[in-house]
Coordinates of C-alpha atoms in Angstrom, one line a residue:
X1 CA -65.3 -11.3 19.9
X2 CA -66.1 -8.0 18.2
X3 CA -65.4 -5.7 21.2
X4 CA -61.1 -7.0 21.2
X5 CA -60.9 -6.7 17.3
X6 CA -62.1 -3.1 17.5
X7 CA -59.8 -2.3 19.9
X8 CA -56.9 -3.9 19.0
X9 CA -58.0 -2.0 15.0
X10 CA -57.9 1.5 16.9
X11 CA -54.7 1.0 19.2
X12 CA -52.7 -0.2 15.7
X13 CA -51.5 2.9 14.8
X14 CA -49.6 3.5 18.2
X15 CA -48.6 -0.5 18.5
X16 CA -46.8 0.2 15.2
X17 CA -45.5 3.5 16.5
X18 CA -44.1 1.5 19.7
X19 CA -43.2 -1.3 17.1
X20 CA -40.9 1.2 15.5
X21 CA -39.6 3.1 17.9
X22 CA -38.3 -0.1 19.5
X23 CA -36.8 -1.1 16.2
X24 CA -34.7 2.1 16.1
X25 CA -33.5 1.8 20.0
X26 CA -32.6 -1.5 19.3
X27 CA -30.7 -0.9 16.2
X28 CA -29.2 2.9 16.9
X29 CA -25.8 1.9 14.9
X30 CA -27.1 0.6 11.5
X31 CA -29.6 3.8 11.7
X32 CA -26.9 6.1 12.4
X33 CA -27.3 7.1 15.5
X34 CA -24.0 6.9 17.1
X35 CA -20.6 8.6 16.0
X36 CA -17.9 6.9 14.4
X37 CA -14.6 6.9 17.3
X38 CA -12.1 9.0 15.0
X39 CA -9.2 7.4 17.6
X40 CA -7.2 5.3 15.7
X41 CA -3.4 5.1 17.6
X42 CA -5.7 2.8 20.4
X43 CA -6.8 0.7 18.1
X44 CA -4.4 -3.1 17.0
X45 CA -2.8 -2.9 14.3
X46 CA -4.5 -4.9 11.1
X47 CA -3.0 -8.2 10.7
X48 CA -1.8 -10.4 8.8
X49 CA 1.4 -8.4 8.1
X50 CA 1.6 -7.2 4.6
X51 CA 4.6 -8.5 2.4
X52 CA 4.3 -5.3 0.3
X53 CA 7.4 -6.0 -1.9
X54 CA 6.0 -8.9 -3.3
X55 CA 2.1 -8.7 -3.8
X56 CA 2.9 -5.1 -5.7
X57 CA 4.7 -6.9 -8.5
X58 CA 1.8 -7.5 -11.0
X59 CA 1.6 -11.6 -11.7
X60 CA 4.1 -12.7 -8.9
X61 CA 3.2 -15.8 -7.1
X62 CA 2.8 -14.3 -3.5
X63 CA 0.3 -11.8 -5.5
X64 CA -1.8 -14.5 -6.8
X65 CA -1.3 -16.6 -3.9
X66 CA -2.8 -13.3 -2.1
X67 CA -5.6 -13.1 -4.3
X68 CA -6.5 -16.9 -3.9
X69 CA -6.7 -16.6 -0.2
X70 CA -9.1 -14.1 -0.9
X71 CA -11.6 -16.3 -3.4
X72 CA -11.0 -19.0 -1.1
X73 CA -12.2 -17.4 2.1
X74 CA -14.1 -14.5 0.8
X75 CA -15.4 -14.1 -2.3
X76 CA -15.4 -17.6 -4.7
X77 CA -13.3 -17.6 -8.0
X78 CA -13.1 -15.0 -10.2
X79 CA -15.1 -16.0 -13.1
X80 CA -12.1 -16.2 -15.9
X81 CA -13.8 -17.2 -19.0
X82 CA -16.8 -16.6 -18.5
X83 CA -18.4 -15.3 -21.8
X84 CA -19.5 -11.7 -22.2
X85 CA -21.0 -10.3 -25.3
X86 CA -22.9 -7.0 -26.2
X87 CA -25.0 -5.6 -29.1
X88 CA -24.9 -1.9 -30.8
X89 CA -25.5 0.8 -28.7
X90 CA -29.3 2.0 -28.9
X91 CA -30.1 6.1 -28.6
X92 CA -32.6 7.0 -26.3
X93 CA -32.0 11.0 -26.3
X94 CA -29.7 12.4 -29.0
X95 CA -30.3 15.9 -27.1
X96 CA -29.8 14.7 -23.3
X97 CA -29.5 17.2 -20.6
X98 CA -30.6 20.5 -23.1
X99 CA -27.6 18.8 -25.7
X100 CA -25.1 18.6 -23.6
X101 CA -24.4 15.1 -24.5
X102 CA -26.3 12.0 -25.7
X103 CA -27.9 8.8 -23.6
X104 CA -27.6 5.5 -25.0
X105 CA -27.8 2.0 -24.0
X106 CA -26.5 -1.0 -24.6
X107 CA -27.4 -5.0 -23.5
X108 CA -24.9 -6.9 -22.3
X109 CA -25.1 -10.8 -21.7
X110 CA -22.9 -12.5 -19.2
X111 CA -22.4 -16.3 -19.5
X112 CA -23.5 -19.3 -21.9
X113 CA -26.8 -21.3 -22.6
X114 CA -29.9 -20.7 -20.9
X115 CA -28.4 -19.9 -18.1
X116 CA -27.1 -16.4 -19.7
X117 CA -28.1 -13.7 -17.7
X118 CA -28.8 -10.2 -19.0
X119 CA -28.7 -6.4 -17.6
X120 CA -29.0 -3.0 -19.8
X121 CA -25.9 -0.9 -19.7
X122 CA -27.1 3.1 -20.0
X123 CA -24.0 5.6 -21.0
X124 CA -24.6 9.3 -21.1
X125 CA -21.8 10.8 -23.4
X126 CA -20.9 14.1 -23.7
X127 CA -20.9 16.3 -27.1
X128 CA -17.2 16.8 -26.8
X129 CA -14.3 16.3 -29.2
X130 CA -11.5 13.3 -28.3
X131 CA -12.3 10.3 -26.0
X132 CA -13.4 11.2 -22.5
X133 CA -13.2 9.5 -19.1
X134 CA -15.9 7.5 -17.8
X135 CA -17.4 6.1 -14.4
X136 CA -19.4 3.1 -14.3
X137 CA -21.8 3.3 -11.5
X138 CA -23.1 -0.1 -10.2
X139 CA -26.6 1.0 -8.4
X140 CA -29.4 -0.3 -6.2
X141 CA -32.3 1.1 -8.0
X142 CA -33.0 0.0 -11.6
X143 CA -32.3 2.1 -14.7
X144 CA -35.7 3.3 -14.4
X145 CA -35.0 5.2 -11.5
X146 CA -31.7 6.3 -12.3
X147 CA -32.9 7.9 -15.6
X148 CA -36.6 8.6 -14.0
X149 CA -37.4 11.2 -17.1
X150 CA -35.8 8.7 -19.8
X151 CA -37.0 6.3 -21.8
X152 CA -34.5 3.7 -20.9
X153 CA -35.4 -0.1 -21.4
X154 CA -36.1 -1.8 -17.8
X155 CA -35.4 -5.6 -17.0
X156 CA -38.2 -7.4 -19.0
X157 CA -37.6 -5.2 -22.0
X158 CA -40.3 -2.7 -21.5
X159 CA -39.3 1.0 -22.0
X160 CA -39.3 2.2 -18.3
X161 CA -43.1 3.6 -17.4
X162 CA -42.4 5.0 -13.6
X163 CA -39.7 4.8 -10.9
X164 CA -39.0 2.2 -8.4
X165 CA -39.0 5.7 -6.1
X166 CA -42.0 7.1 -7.2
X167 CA -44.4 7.4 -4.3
X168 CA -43.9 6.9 -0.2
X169 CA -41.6 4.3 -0.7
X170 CA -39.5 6.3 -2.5
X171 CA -39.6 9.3 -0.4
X172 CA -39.0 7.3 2.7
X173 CA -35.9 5.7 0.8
X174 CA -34.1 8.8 -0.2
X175 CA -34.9 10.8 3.3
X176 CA -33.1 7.7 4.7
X177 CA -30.1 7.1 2.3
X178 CA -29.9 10.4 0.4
X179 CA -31.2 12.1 -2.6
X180 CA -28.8 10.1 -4.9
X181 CA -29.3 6.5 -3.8
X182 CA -31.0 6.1 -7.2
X183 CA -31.0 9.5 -9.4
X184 CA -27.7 10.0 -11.4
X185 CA -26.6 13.4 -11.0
X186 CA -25.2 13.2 -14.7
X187 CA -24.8 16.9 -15.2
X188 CA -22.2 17.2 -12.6
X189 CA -20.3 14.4 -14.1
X190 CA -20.5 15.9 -17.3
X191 CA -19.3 19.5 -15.4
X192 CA -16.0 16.8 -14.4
X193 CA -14.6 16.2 -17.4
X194 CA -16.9 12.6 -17.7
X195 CA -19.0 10.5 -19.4
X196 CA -21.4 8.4 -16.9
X197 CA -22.4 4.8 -17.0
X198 CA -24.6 3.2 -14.8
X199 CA -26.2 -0.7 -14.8
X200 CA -28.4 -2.0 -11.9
X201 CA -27.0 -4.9 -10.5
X202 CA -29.6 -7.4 -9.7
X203 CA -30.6 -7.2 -13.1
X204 CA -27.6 -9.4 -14.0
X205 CA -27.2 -11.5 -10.4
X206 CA -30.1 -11.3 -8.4
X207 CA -29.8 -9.7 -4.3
X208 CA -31.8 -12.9 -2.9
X209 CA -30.5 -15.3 -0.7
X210 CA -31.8 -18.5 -2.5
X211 CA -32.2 -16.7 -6.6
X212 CA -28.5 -15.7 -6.2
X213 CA -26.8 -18.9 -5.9
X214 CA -29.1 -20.7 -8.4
X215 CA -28.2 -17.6 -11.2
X216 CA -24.7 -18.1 -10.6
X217 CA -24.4 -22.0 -10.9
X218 CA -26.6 -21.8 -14.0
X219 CA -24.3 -19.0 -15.8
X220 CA -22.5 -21.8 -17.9
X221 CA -19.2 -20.1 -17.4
X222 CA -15.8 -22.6 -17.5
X223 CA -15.8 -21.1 -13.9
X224 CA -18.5 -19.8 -11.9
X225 CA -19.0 -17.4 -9.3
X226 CA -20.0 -18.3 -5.5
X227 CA -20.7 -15.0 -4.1
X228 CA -22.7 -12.2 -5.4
X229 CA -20.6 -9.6 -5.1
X230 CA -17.8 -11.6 -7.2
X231 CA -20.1 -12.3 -9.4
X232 CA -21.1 -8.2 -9.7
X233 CA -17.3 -7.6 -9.9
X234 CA -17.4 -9.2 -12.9
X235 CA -20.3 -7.7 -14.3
X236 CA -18.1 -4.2 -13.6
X237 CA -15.8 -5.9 -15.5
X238 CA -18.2 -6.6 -18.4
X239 CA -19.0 -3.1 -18.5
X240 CA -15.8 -2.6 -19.2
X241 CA -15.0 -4.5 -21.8
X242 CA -17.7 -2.3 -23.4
X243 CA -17.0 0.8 -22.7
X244 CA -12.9 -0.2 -23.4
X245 CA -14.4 -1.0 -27.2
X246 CA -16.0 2.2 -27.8
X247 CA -13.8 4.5 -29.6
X248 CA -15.4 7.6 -27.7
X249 CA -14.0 6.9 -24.2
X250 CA -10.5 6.9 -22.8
X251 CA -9.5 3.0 -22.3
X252 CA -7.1 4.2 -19.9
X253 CA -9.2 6.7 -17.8
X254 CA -12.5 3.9 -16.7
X255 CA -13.5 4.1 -13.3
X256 CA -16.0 2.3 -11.1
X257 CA -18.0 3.6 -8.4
X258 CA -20.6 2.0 -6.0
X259 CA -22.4 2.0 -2.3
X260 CA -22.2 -0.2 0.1
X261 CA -22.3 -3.9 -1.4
X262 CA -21.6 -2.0 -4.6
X263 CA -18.2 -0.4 -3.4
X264 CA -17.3 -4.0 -2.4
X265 CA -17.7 -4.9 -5.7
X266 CA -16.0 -2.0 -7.0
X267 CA -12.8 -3.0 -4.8
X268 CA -13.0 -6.2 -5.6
X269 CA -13.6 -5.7 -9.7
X270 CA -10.4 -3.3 -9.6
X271 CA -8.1 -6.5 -8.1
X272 CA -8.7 -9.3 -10.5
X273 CA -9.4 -6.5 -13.6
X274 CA -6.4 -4.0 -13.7
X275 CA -7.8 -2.1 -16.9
X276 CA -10.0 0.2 -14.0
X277 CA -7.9 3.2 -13.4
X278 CA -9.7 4.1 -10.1
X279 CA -12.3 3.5 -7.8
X280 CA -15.2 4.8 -5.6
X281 CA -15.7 2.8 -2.8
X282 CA -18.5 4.5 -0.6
X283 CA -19.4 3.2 2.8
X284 CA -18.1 -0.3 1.8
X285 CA -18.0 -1.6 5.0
X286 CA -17.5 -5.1 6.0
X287 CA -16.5 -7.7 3.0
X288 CA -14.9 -4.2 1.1
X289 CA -12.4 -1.7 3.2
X290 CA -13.6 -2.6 7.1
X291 CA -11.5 -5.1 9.1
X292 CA -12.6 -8.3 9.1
X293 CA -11.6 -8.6 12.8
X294 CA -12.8 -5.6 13.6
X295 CA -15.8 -6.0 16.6
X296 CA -17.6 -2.7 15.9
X297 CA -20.2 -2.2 13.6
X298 CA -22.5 -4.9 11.7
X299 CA -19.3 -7.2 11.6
X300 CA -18.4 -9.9 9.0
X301 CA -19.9 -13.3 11.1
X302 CA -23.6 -10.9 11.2
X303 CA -23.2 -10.4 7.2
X304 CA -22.6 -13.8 6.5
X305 CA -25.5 -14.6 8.3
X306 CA -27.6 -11.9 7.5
X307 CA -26.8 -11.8 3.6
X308 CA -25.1 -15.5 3.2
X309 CA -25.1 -15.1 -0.7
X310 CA -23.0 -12.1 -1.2
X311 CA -20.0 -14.2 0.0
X312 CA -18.6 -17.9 -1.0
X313 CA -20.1 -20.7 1.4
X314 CA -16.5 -21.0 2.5
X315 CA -16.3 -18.0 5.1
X316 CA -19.3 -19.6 7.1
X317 CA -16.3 -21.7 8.1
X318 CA -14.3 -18.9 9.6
X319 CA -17.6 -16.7 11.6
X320 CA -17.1 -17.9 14.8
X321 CA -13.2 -17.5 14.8
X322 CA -12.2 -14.6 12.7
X323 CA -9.8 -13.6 14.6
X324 CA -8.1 -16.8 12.9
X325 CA -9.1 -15.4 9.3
X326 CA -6.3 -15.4 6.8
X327 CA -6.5 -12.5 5.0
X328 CA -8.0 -9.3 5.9
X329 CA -9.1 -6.1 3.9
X330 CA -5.7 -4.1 4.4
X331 CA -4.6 -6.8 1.9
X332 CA -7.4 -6.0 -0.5
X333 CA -6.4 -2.7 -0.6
X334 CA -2.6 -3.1 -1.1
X335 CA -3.8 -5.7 -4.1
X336 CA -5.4 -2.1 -5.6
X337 CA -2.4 -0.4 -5.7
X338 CA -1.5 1.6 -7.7
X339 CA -5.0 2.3 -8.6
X340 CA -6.5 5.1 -7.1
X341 CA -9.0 4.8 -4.2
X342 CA -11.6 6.7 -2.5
X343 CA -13.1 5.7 0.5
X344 CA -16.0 7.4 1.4
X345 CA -17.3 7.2 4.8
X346 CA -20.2 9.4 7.2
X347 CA -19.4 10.1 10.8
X348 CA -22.7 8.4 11.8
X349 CA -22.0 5.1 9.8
X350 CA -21.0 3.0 12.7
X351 CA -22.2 0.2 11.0
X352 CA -19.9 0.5 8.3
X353 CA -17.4 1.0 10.8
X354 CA -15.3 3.8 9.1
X355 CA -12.8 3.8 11.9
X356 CA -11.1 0.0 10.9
X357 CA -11.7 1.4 7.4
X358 CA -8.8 3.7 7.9
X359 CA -6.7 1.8 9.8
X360 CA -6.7 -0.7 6.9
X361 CA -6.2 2.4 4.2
X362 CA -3.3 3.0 6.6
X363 CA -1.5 -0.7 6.3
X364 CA -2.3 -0.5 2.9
X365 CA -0.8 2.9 1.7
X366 CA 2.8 1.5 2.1
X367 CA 1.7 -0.7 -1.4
X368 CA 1.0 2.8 -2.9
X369 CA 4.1 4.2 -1.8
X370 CA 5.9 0.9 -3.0
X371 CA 5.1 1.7 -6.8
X372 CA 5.9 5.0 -6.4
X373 CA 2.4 6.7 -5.7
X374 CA 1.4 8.5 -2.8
X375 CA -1.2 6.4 -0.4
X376 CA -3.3 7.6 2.3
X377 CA -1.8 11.5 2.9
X378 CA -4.6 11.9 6.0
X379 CA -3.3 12.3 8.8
X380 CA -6.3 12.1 10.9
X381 CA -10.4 11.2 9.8
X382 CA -11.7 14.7 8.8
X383 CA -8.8 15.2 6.1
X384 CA -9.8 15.0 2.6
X385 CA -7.1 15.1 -0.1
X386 CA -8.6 14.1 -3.5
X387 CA -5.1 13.7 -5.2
X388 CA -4.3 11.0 -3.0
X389 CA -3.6 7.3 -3.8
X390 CA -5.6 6.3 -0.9
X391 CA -8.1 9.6 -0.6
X392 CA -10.0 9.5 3.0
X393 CA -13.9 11.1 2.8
X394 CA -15.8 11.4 6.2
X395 CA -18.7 13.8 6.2
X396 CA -21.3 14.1 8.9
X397 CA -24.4 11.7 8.3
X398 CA -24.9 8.0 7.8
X399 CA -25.2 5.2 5.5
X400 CA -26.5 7.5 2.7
X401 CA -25.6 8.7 -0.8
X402 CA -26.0 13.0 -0.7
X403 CA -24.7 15.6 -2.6
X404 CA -21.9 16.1 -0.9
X405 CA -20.5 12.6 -1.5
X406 CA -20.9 13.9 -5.2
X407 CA -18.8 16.9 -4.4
X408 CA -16.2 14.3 -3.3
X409 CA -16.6 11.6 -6.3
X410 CA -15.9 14.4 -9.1
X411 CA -13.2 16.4 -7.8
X412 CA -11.2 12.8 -7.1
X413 CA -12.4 11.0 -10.3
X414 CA -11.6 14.6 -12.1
X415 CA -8.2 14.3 -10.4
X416 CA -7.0 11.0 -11.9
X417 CA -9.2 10.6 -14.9
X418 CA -9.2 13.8 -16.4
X419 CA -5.4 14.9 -15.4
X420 CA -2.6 13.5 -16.3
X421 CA -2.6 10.3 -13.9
X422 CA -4.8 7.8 -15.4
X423 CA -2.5 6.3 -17.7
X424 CA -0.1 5.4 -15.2
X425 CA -2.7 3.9 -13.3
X426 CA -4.6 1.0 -15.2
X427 CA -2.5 -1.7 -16.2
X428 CA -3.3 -2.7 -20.3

């Protein structure tokens, strides 16, 4: 009985090696492993058709009829009513980054009863005269991890004591999706003209199959939310209604920015809240700029299997037909004009499936170029124009958040928050 233990103890380090290997063959286009086709004239058109003249009028019926087909397939009702309150702002460095600005937080409660749910909100301002722009960056890592050298206040109320990427799992994390998957770059915001904001998420709504749901139905709202990233729209939202009060910021030049699940809840937070004046929507994938038809990729019926509580129970009905689906993401992005868009993509991010991603920016820009805005000025995948309506990024590299994508963010948020466009942007 010994002798098999014993060998089965010193062959473990190779079966785990084969283990993984394996994994990685098997799974070559959510690792990143494969290119991106950057041939879009093959490719069917997205459909439905848009009626751009009509869901570009702000409150006409074929606009909220748009946006209902969206919370009934997609994404659950948007949460109107549903309390949000905050407290003072509390200083954590008066001196943050050598004096450059000062880092502060603030608590912010969404909801009513005992089913309230709270998250920390951390702002670093800049020391400079007249109200600034600011982007609220919705993250995977808590605040602990964003701030790591900070004494910022984590979930349970505790001042932060470590990082959620301290150590080999932390390492392994930011080797696989870039150095800034967690760690705010804040001094290169600041170098753009803007104040930074950043909250984590699941702090607010849970990212569990079975916690999500019961956080949402417990919120107390008049309405509640059915999918989690609904739900973390409004929690966007939220942060704006803070940042919106606070005489030191620009109430016309907020913008949201988020990854993956987070830049489909950027999207989706900048269509049922028109105050955000534009948006950073990197490697959104399925559920945020990819086609819901599209076949390539992870695809929307393996998301609502895989990750059944970011969406409303109503799209199981539509996974084995979506070719049938009503609405598609082409629509999503037309319902964000005029608001300013970046879509950030890597060549290697099959799984996000960049390619459907720009055919849908392209059905979309005509809504831009309805209210007068440019849309989507690429003319191919590789071009990046940061003034654009619609403004295409695709750098080499996969599902990851690196410093290049920061290059990208601040020129484009410095664009149309820091210039002259954001005013005509957000709708007050």
């Amino acid at each position: 009985m010994i002798r098999p233990i014993l060998w089965f103890l010193a062959r473990l380090p190779l079966l785990v090696l084969i283990f993984v290997v394996a994994l990685v063959m098997s799974s070559c286009t959510m690792l990143g492993m494969n290119y991106a086709s950057l041939e879009t004239a093959n490719k069917p058109a997205p459909s439905p058709a848009l009626d751009v003249p009509a869901i570009t009028i702000e409150g006409s019926p074929a606009r909220e009829t748009l946006k209902r087909k969206f919370e009934d397939v997609l994404y659950g009702p948007w949460p109107a009513g549903m309390p949000v309150s905050f407290g003072d702002w509390q200083m954590i460095d008066p001196e943050y980054l050598d004096g450059r600005g000062t880092l502060e937080e603030v608590e912010i409660t969404i909801g009513s009863g005992e089913g309230a749910r709270s998250f920390m909100l951390v702002t670093a301002f800049p020391k400079v005269s007249g109200p600034v722009p600011v982007v609220i960056s919705q993250t995977f890592a808590d605040t602990c991890s964003v701030f790591p050298d900070e004494p910022v206040t984590n979930a349970d109320g505790e001042i932060c004591d470590g990082s959620m990427m301290e150590g080999f799992p932390g390492w392994a994390a930011t080797q696989i999706f870039g150095t800034y998957i967690a760690l705010a770059p804040v001094e290169r915001y600041f170098d753009a003209g803007l104040a930074y904001a950043s909250f984590y998420a699941s702090d607010f709504i849970p990212d569990r199959k079975k916690q999500a749901p019961e956080a949402m139905a417990a919120l107390g709202g008049p309405v509640n939310p059915t999918s989690a990233l609904m739900a973390w729209a409004y929690s966007f939202s939220a942060a704006v209604d803070v940042l919106d009060a606070d005489p030191r910021i620009d109430p016309k030049a907020i913008g949201v920015m988020g990854h993956s699940r987070h830049g489909k809840s950027a999207l989706i937070a900048a269509v049922w809240d028109r105050r955000i004046a534009a948006v950073v929507a990197h490697q959104s994938g399925f559920a945020g700029a990819s086609l819901s038809r599209s076949q390539t990729g992870e695809r929307l019926d393996r998301m609502a299997k895989e990750y059944p509580h970011w969406l409303a129970p109503e799209v199981q009905d539509w996974v084995d037909r979506l070719d049938e689906i009503p609405v598609d993401q082409h629509e999503l992005l037309a319902l964000v004009a005029p608001t300013p868009v970046l879509l950030g993509n890597g060549r290697r991010d099959v799984w996000s499936d960049p390619n459907s991603s720009f055919r849908a920016a392209e059905a979309a820009s005509a809504a831009y170029e309805a209210t007068g805005h440019a849309g989507l000025t690429a003319t191919g995948m590789r071009d990046f124009d940061p003034a654009a309506g619609i403004s295409w990024w695709l750098r080499p590299g996969g599902h990851s958040v690196v410093s290049e994508d920061i290059d990208a963010f601040t020129v484009f948020l410095h664009t149309h928050l820091v210039g002259e466009g954001p005013s005509q942007y957000a709708v007050h």
